[in-house]
mmCIF file of C-alpha atoms in Angstrom:
data_model
loop_
_atom_site.group_PDB
_atom_site.id
_atom_site.type_symbol
_atom_site.label_atom_id
_atom_site.label_comp_id
_atom_site.label_asym_id
_atom_site.label_seq_id
_atom_site.Cartn_x
_atom_site.Cartn_y
_atom_site.Cartn_z
ATOM 1 C CA ASP A 12 -0.032 0.216 -0.242
ATOM 2 C CA SER A 13 1.503 3.122 -1.433
ATOM 3 C CA GLY A 14 -0.479 5.722 0.832
ATOM 4 C CA VAL A 15 -2.358 7.280 -1.836
ATOM 5 C CA THR A 16 -5.799 6.577 -2.438
ATOM 6 C CA GLN A 17 -8.246 7.089 -5.439
ATOM 7 C CA THR A 18 -11.755 6.861 -6.079
ATOM 8 C CA PRO A 19 -13.435 5.173 -7.710
ATOM 9 C CA LYS A 20 -11.569 1.957 -8.885
ATOM 10 C CA HIS A 21 -14.021 1.615 -11.906
ATOM 11 C CA LEU A 22 -15.891 4.185 -13.771
ATOM 12 C CA ILE A 23 -18.021 3.299 -16.773
ATOM 13 C CA THR A 24 -19.730 6.266 -18.572
ATOM 14 C CA ALA A 25 -21.126 7.196 -21.975
ATOM 15 C CA THR A 26 -19.479 9.399 -24.543
ATOM 16 C CA GLY A 27 -20.098 13.351 -23.941
ATOM 17 C CA GLN A 28 -20.598 12.895 -20.653
ATOM 18 C CA ARG A 29 -18.204 14.524 -17.467
ATOM 19 C CA VAL A 30 -16.551 12.457 -14.573
ATOM 20 C CA THR A 31 -14.425 13.407 -11.586
ATOM 21 C CA LEU A 32 -11.545 11.280 -10.494
ATOM 22 C CA ARG A 33 -10.448 12.183 -6.693
ATOM 23 C CA CYS A 34 -6.855 11.328 -5.018
ATOM 24 C CA SER A 35 -5.811 11.803 -1.695
ATOM 25 C CA PRO A 36 -1.881 11.813 -1.386
ATOM 26 C CA ARG A 37 -0.075 10.423 1.376
ATOM 27 C CA SER A 38 0.138 12.058 4.327
ATOM 28 C CA GLY A 39 2.612 15.292 4.327
ATOM 29 C CA ASP A 40 2.870 15.011 0.562
ATOM 30 C CA LEU A 41 2.343 18.311 -1.049
ATOM 31 C CA SER A 42 3.331 17.386 -4.720
ATOM 32 C CA VAL A 43 0.333 15.463 -6.704
ATOM 33 C CA TYR A 44 0.689 14.058 -10.345
ATOM 34 C CA TRP A 45 -1.810 12.634 -12.739
ATOM 35 C CA TYR A 46 -0.623 10.132 -15.225
ATOM 36 C CA GLN A 47 -2.613 8.624 -18.228
ATOM 37 C CA GLN A 48 -2.172 4.916 -19.406
ATOM 38 C CA SER A 49 -3.667 3.767 -22.524
ATOM 39 C CA LEU A 50 -3.119 0.911 -24.951
ATOM 40 C CA ASP A 51 -2.160 3.866 -27.736
ATOM 41 C CA GLN A 52 -0.715 6.096 -25.942
ATOM 42 C CA GLY A 53 0.997 4.626 -23.100
ATOM 43 C CA LEU A 54 1.889 5.877 -19.822
ATOM 44 C CA GLN A 55 2.158 9.745 -20.090
ATOM 45 C CA PHE A 56 2.224 12.591 -17.683
ATOM 46 C CA LEU A 57 -0.751 14.834 -17.582
ATOM 47 C CA ILE A 58 -0.284 17.534 -14.914
ATOM 48 C CA GLN A 59 1.154 18.223 -11.745
ATOM 49 C CA TYR A 60 0.425 20.304 -8.569
ATOM 50 C CA TYR A 61 1.864 21.558 -5.669
ATOM 51 C CA ASN A 62 0.624 22.699 -2.669
ATOM 52 C CA GLY A 63 -2.504 23.913 -4.381
ATOM 53 C CA GLU A 64 -0.764 25.541 -7.348
ATOM 54 C CA GLU A 65 -0.090 24.228 -11.003
ATOM 55 C CA ARG A 66 3.552 23.183 -11.341
ATOM 56 C CA ALA A 67 3.869 21.522 -14.588
ATOM 57 C CA LYS A 68 1.675 20.452 -17.628
ATOM 58 C CA GLY A 69 2.229 17.491 -20.087
ATOM 59 C CA ASN A 70 -0.282 16.319 -22.863
ATOM 60 C CA ILE A 71 -3.286 17.095 -21.335
ATOM 61 C CA LEU A 72 -6.474 17.686 -23.519
ATOM 62 C CA GLU A 73 -8.209 21.319 -22.957
ATOM 63 C CA ARG A 74 -11.531 18.839 -22.083
ATOM 64 C CA PHE A 75 -9.475 17.854 -18.711
ATOM 65 C CA SER A 76 -8.734 19.897 -15.996
ATOM 66 C CA ALA A 77 -7.381 19.298 -12.593
ATOM 67 C CA GLN A 78 -7.115 20.980 -9.409
ATOM 68 C CA GLN A 79 -5.743 20.322 -5.855
ATOM 69 C CA PHE A 80 -7.577 21.811 -2.471
ATOM 70 C CA PRO A 81 -6.359 23.402 0.595
ATOM 71 C CA ASP A 82 -6.474 19.570 2.329
ATOM 72 C CA LEU A 83 -3.800 18.865 -0.808
ATOM 73 C CA HIS A 84 -6.287 16.217 -2.360
ATOM 74 C CA SER A 85 -6.611 16.964 -6.173
ATOM 75 C CA GLU A 86 -9.477 15.959 -8.546
ATOM 76 C CA LEU A 87 -9.140 15.509 -12.152
ATOM 77 C CA ASN A 88 -12.250 16.512 -14.153
ATOM 78 C CA LEU A 89 -12.822 14.816 -17.971
ATOM 79 C CA SER A 90 -15.129 16.335 -19.676
ATOM 80 C CA SER A 91 -16.786 15.564 -23.435
ATOM 81 C CA LEU A 92 -15.660 12.498 -22.881
ATOM 82 C CA GLU A 93 -14.468 10.449 -26.145
ATOM 83 C CA LEU A 94 -14.070 6.507 -26.550
ATOM 84 C CA GLY A 95 -10.357 7.286 -26.499
ATOM 85 C CA ASP A 96 -10.301 8.453 -23.258
ATOM 86 C CA SER A 97 -10.473 5.021 -21.689
ATOM 87 C CA ALA A 98 -7.824 4.596 -19.845
ATOM 88 C CA LEU A 99 -6.199 3.844 -16.306
ATOM 89 C CA TYR A 100 -5.696 7.134 -14.700
ATOM 90 C CA PHE A 101 -2.853 7.444 -12.205
ATOM 91 C CA CYS A 102 -2.355 9.807 -9.307
ATOM 92 C CA ALA A 103 1.161 9.979 -7.659
ATOM 93 C CA SER A 104 2.308 11.891 -4.944
ATOM 94 C CA SER A 105 5.787 13.032 -3.226
ATOM 95 C CA ASP A 106 7.060 15.310 -0.583
ATOM 96 C CA ALA A 107 9.055 17.237 -3.170
ATOM 97 C CA THR A 108 10.335 20.569 -1.382
ATOM 98 C CA ASP A 109 9.298 22.659 -4.540
ATOM 99 C CA GLY A 110 7.621 20.600 -6.931
ATOM 100 C CA ARG A 111 10.241 21.946 -9.312
ATOM 101 C CA SER A 112 13.920 21.244 -8.751
ATOM 102 C CA SER A 113 14.517 18.294 -6.747
ATOM 103 C CA TYR A 114 13.916 14.277 -6.873
ATOM 104 C CA ASN A 115 11.440 12.798 -4.643
ATOM 105 C CA GLU A 116 9.886 9.438 -5.220
ATOM 106 C CA GLN A 117 6.623 9.456 -6.396
ATOM 107 C CA PHE A 118 4.546 6.790 -4.677
ATOM 108 C CA PHE A 119 1.295 5.827 -7.000
ATOM 109 C CA GLY A 120 -2.268 5.296 -6.030
ATOM 110 C CA PRO A 121 -3.857 1.845 -7.589
ATOM 111 C CA GLY A 122 -5.608 3.631 -10.282
ATOM 112 C CA THR A 123 -9.077 4.733 -11.583
ATOM 113 C CA ARG A 124 -10.233 2.501 -14.503
ATOM 114 C CA LEU A 125 -12.387 4.771 -16.899
ATOM 115 C CA THR A 126 -14.700 3.057 -19.413
ATOM 116 C CA VAL A 127 -16.141 5.558 -22.146
ATOM 117 C CA LEU A 128 -18.655 3.732 -24.013
ATOM 118 C CA ALA B 18 12.070 16.698 -25.154
ATOM 119 C CA GLN B 19 13.089 13.272 -23.646
ATOM 120 C CA THR B 20 12.234 10.234 -25.138
ATOM 121 C CA VAL B 21 12.777 6.523 -23.399
ATOM 122 C CA THR B 22 12.667 3.500 -25.690
ATOM 123 C CA GLN B 23 12.223 -0.152 -24.777
ATOM 124 C CA SER B 24 12.773 -2.348 -27.714
ATOM 125 C CA GLN B 25 11.638 -5.409 -26.414
ATOM 126 C CA PRO B 26 7.710 -5.566 -26.124
ATOM 127 C CA GLU B 27 7.555 -8.795 -24.463
ATOM 128 C CA MET B 28 10.386 -11.424 -22.724
ATOM 129 C CA SER B 29 10.507 -14.768 -20.765
ATOM 130 C CA VAL B 30 12.600 -16.210 -18.505
ATOM 131 C CA GLN B 31 12.737 -19.634 -16.543
ATOM 132 C CA GLU B 32 12.483 -19.480 -12.912
ATOM 133 C CA ALA B 33 15.655 -19.054 -11.003
ATOM 134 C CA GLU B 34 17.340 -17.898 -14.074
ATOM 135 C CA THR B 35 18.687 -14.423 -14.794
ATOM 136 C CA VAL B 36 17.245 -11.715 -17.839
ATOM 137 C CA THR B 37 18.133 -8.321 -18.714
ATOM 138 C CA LEU B 38 15.596 -5.720 -19.976
ATOM 139 C CA SER B 39 16.673 -2.807 -22.218
ATOM 140 C CA CYS B 40 16.121 0.831 -22.265
ATOM 141 C CA THR B 41 17.291 3.669 -24.171
ATOM 142 C CA TYR B 42 16.528 7.194 -23.704
ATOM 143 C CA ASP B 43 17.488 10.423 -25.780
ATOM 144 C CA THR B 44 18.381 13.518 -23.803
ATOM 145 C CA SER B 45 20.713 16.729 -23.984
ATOM 146 C CA GLU B 46 20.865 16.993 -20.407
ATOM 147 C CA ASN B 47 23.714 15.793 -17.920
ATOM 148 C CA ASN B 48 22.007 15.556 -14.831
ATOM 149 C CA TYR B 49 18.859 13.429 -14.379
ATOM 150 C CA TYR B 50 17.221 10.393 -12.826
ATOM 151 C CA LEU B 51 16.537 7.061 -14.495
ATOM 152 C CA PHE B 52 14.067 4.669 -12.965
ATOM 153 C CA TRP B 53 12.659 1.074 -13.476
ATOM 154 C CA TYR B 54 8.995 0.548 -12.154
ATOM 155 C CA LYS B 55 7.124 -2.654 -12.213
ATOM 156 C CA GLN B 56 3.590 -3.370 -13.021
ATOM 157 C CA PRO B 57 1.765 -6.283 -12.003
ATOM 158 C CA PRO B 58 -1.075 -8.007 -13.028
ATOM 159 C CA SER B 59 -2.826 -5.584 -9.958
ATOM 160 C CA ARG B 60 -1.812 -2.584 -12.103
ATOM 161 C CA GLN B 61 -0.043 -0.850 -9.077
ATOM 162 C CA MET B 62 3.046 0.817 -10.311
ATOM 163 C CA ILE B 63 5.960 -0.152 -7.770
ATOM 164 C CA LEU B 64 9.525 1.324 -8.075
ATOM 165 C CA VAL B 65 11.859 -1.100 -8.427
ATOM 166 C CA ILE B 66 15.231 0.957 -8.642
ATOM 167 C CA ARG B 67 16.492 4.402 -9.434
ATOM 168 C CA GLN B 68 19.938 5.759 -10.671
ATOM 169 C CA GLU B 69 21.447 9.226 -10.289
ATOM 170 C CA ALA B 70 23.132 9.919 -13.605
ATOM 171 C CA TYR B 71 26.052 11.884 -11.670
ATOM 172 C CA LYS B 72 26.764 8.489 -9.712
ATOM 173 C CA GLN B 73 29.114 6.366 -11.662
ATOM 174 C CA GLN B 74 28.197 3.144 -9.348
ATOM 175 C CA ASN B 75 25.578 1.239 -10.814
ATOM 176 C CA ALA B 76 22.608 0.925 -8.647
ATOM 177 C CA THR B 77 21.223 -2.373 -6.934
ATOM 178 C CA GLU B 78 18.682 -3.508 -4.731
ATOM 179 C CA ASN B 79 19.068 -7.150 -4.038
ATOM 180 C CA ARG B 80 18.214 -9.336 -6.842
ATOM 181 C CA PHE B 81 18.061 -6.089 -9.275
ATOM 182 C CA SER B 82 20.607 -4.115 -10.690
ATOM 183 C CA VAL B 83 21.039 -1.666 -13.575
ATOM 184 C CA ASN B 84 23.854 -1.556 -15.966
ATOM 185 C CA PHE B 85 24.088 2.366 -16.847
ATOM 186 C CA GLN B 86 26.100 3.512 -19.460
ATOM 187 C CA LYS B 87 25.690 7.414 -19.635
ATOM 188 C CA ALA B 88 27.501 8.128 -22.971
ATOM 189 C CA ALA B 89 25.608 5.524 -24.894
ATOM 190 C CA LYS B 90 22.358 6.558 -23.086
ATOM 191 C CA SER B 91 21.339 2.998 -21.936
ATOM 192 C CA PHE B 92 19.686 2.001 -18.572
ATOM 193 C CA SER B 93 19.361 -1.871 -18.623
ATOM 194 C CA LEU B 94 17.717 -3.721 -15.614
ATOM 195 C CA LYS B 95 18.858 -7.258 -14.770
ATOM 196 C CA ILE B 96 16.912 -9.574 -12.679
ATOM 197 C CA SER B 97 18.752 -12.357 -11.179
ATOM 198 C CA ASP B 98 17.340 -15.604 -9.779
ATOM 199 C CA SER B 99 14.005 -14.757 -11.391
ATOM 200 C CA GLN B 100 11.134 -15.578 -9.414
ATOM 201 C CA LEU B 101 7.448 -16.222 -10.475
ATOM 202 C CA GLY B 102 6.367 -13.046 -8.639
ATOM 203 C CA ASP B 103 8.510 -10.785 -11.301
ATOM 204 C CA THR B 104 6.058 -11.634 -13.694
ATOM 205 C CA ALA B 105 4.952 -8.295 -14.752
ATOM 206 C CA MET B 106 5.232 -5.292 -17.226
ATOM 207 C CA TYR B 107 8.212 -3.156 -16.523
ATOM 208 C CA PHE B 108 9.037 0.221 -17.355
ATOM 209 C CA CYS B 109 11.928 2.451 -17.813
ATOM 210 C CA ALA B 110 11.491 5.932 -16.827
ATOM 211 C CA PHE B 111 13.065 9.197 -16.987
ATOM 212 C CA MET B 112 13.049 12.563 -14.827
ATOM 213 C CA ASN B 113 14.939 16.088 -14.980
ATOM 214 C CA PRO B 114 13.653 17.883 -12.081
ATOM 215 C CA HIS B 115 15.814 20.823 -13.453
ATOM 216 C CA THR B 116 14.476 21.165 -16.432
ATOM 217 C CA SER B 117 11.178 19.607 -16.704
ATOM 218 C CA GLY B 118 9.809 19.611 -13.259
ATOM 219 C CA SER B 119 9.320 16.315 -11.710
ATOM 220 C CA ARG B 120 7.343 14.612 -14.122
ATOM 221 C CA LEU B 121 8.147 10.969 -15.183
ATOM 222 C CA THR B 122 8.262 10.204 -18.825
ATOM 223 C CA PHE B 123 8.053 6.527 -19.271
ATOM 224 C CA GLY B 124 9.038 3.998 -22.272
ATOM 225 C CA GLU B 125 6.732 1.598 -23.835
ATOM 226 C CA GLY B 126 7.171 -0.912 -21.047
ATOM 227 C CA THR B 127 8.477 -5.078 -21.523
ATOM 228 C CA GLN B 128 6.293 -7.582 -20.378
ATOM 229 C CA LEU B 129 8.278 -10.208 -18.528
ATOM 230 C CA THR B 130 7.016 -13.543 -18.066
ATOM 231 C CA VAL B 131 8.507 -16.054 -15.770
ATOM 232 C CA ASN B 132 8.120 -19.673 -16.404
ATOM 233 C CA PRO B 133 8.056 -22.370 -13.629
#
């Protein structure tokens, strides 16, 4: 158990819908990362938050957005869903001191399996 | 942009034998970190081993060791005394906190099967 929790574990929805994925980082971790794992794109970085602020952005679609709340949990919002958005979405957390220029191990949650029908 | 390439989509090994998984990467930076992650059928991502680019000594964690060739931009993982529980997808990953934040860039993965 990494200490990172993600809910829900599975999500099945239809095209055009909107969903919210939730992540609770390890106690004390200020950085949260979101990754998408799909068959055609592999594992790719979406976005990082550090202590409530966006720190880095990867290949995240405009239909996707994220935020980190004062209690440090994070949510990834996916809207206007398409079949190609079906994937495993991982959240990871670390205790990076500034979220930018230091290495700290990232601990991954169990993932949320999203299926778009 | 950094890229990570794993040229072996699948590999298999007999229990107790040794297997080496390959990884190459492309970067113009000098200081960075490299990782091997394991993803068993449970889909959980588990850190196996990491290597700091400024360290010449190859990292070792019990049965897992790496062969880090900085000039060749190669980072292979050797698993000794393979066990059935080593069956998993293995991902090589790159991080340069100084230029691209703490994001991990992953390779395509190698599916390793350990046969009894």
